[in-house]
């Protein structure tokens, strides 16, 4: 034989050869009506979809094997002669003495499944094959078709003439390499760059598209495409000048046909691109440009710790939140025997100190916290909203926090439920009591509840809400005219809505979406069956609650007046802008209310309205996924918010932070989009397996911050099984990059919450058992976010502990 390599690069990767020889006959399917069929080159190999006989099996069932993977090192030293075993078939069944010879060019490669294997193995990188006849005069008259096939495919051996064997990729031209998603990578300098979501081996099924080169499935459901492992992908760091290099250089696809290329980057002084291509198929690769960011790390031990509720016995954690401001603080809500306790912590140098402790009530149970800037547009006037329960009645308090006075109560609700039902809209009057007419059943809620904030009415001020797990029953408290520096009286601006889902978490978010809803606030939900979205696309008349019976003048704002949307129902009274369709009366008070909507079908009188959130069930964007938390942020660098969901897709799969990019695409239709559109719609971030560390498998909480101070949004997620937090640094290029470990280091790359080392048992104060939610805050006002976690020790141990982790520069 004379071996011919497809290119010099692949020849340089080969360190061994293996030869297999068989009699090339197999039993065909019964539907063919034939007794035997010729096995062609390409049907013996290591790639499942095209290999009728998989060479990675130890035996080759159903065929006569004459030589099984005899190997030699490459380059060869001298001649290599192999001896075949005697033919196992008779001269009647194989009169031609036909032999198929399969050659595997082997080299070091790394397997991938949930992650990369720890070390390279010798794997098949290229394949070659030929068939030959040792008896040129033989024939098989009783099976003329098989006789013709053998003579056409298996030339007679000519003594003294070497057979040229062209080594080829393990996949044929029916399969190609494509990016699995966004072709962008973020990497900390001096760390690993990981090309998420990777490259995919794909094909076009002939049942779907008869274009040239399509793949014909052997069965209608194409089960052979369920296993596409063993395709070697060469990874290269393209850099004009520098020391970045692939690590590892060759990776095998997993069963899904996916490889996640990664390289070790240098100081990024010269631009870097990750290049991936099928070994032996030069010129068909995929490029991922790398954006570098400043690296950070976290020390194995916290910067400081503080015992929570030190004067109480056995308190339970209800919630934790960040209070924004020039100097941020952290609030912790605890339930103890005889009431609810609110504690505020701040930094004094590198020490955590208790700034204030406030007993809320002896008869309440704390449920949730949310800190936010009341003036969202200017990011000023920070406040803290606290939700507690007294039996089934919600109690909402809003505090201001300042350096001189600490917590100052601004507003508190008194009513058992909102008097205003947001499910009511034009022509929806009298349709029944609705989900908001009943109590919230807070006595059945397990803390924490979920809370969110957004500018729902377009005035630049915060409208905040909280929701329970009863059909996502949501209370929203709107800003009001005349209240520009503090929230208005809560009882007068409360409205209720419901979205028909249980609740771990939700967000109010501007996702862009369908035309006409680009500036509206949508709702994003996460729960045990998936992530869901409802766009604010339905024409509605919305406004602040008001009273048509009160003698006190209504503060509805310029151009607005108080009207009952449902005549005779005082609870439907809202501050609206009347309009008349016949006169072409323009709606001028707000760009969120651009159209005149008729009160009665066919009528002329109406109110100004526009796209809004109706009380309807939501639509799935990530179905059949256990979603534990959701968040929002400007990840992609534009002014449309992106949705972040933390979920586990299926049993045995690793959890992922899925980022849905806000924009013109309707995310509720993402599963019906073309493959190319889907690839630019979302990306999944999975925590990398660190040396001597279990897989991070129990994802619970999700937060955003700026850990390296570059002004770009970074992501943190907490994993309770490994008691750790993973961090991804953003660069504005769509795909954040995990901080990773420094070269040669066995520590770092995560926020380690417990204080155990090695495999030792982790009891008492050393153990963390983290609360599902955590806080991201800049306590020391250095422009970089820190992480604060509540650790719950053993049942017999001390009180919960607040741990403060400050990022460090390598």
mmCIF file of C-alpha atoms in Angstrom, residues 26 55 71-72 275 407 426 432 627 806:
data_model
loop_
_atom_site.group_PDB
_atom_site.id
_atom_site.type_symbol
_atom_site.label_atom_id
_atom_site.label_comp_id
_atom_site.label_asym_id
_atom_site.label_seq_id
_atom_site.Cartn_x
_atom_site.Cartn_y
_atom_site.Cartn_z
ATOM 1 C CA UNK A 26 -23.060 -8.809 5.264
ATOM 2 C CA UNK A 55 -14.905 -0.126 14.122
ATOM 3 C CA UNK A 71 -1.007 -1.734 14.618
ATOM 4 C CA UNK A 72 2.345 -0.057 14.131
ATOM 5 C CA UNK A 275 -10.397 27.966 14.414
ATOM 6 C CA UNK A 407 -33.850 52.618 57.436
ATOM 7 C CA UNK A 426 -62.188 47.122 27.533
ATOM 8 C CA UNK A 432 -66.486 36.868 36.451
ATOM 9 C CA UNK A 627 -36.063 26.581 35.720
ATOM 10 C CA UNK A 806 -14.302 40.111 47.185
#
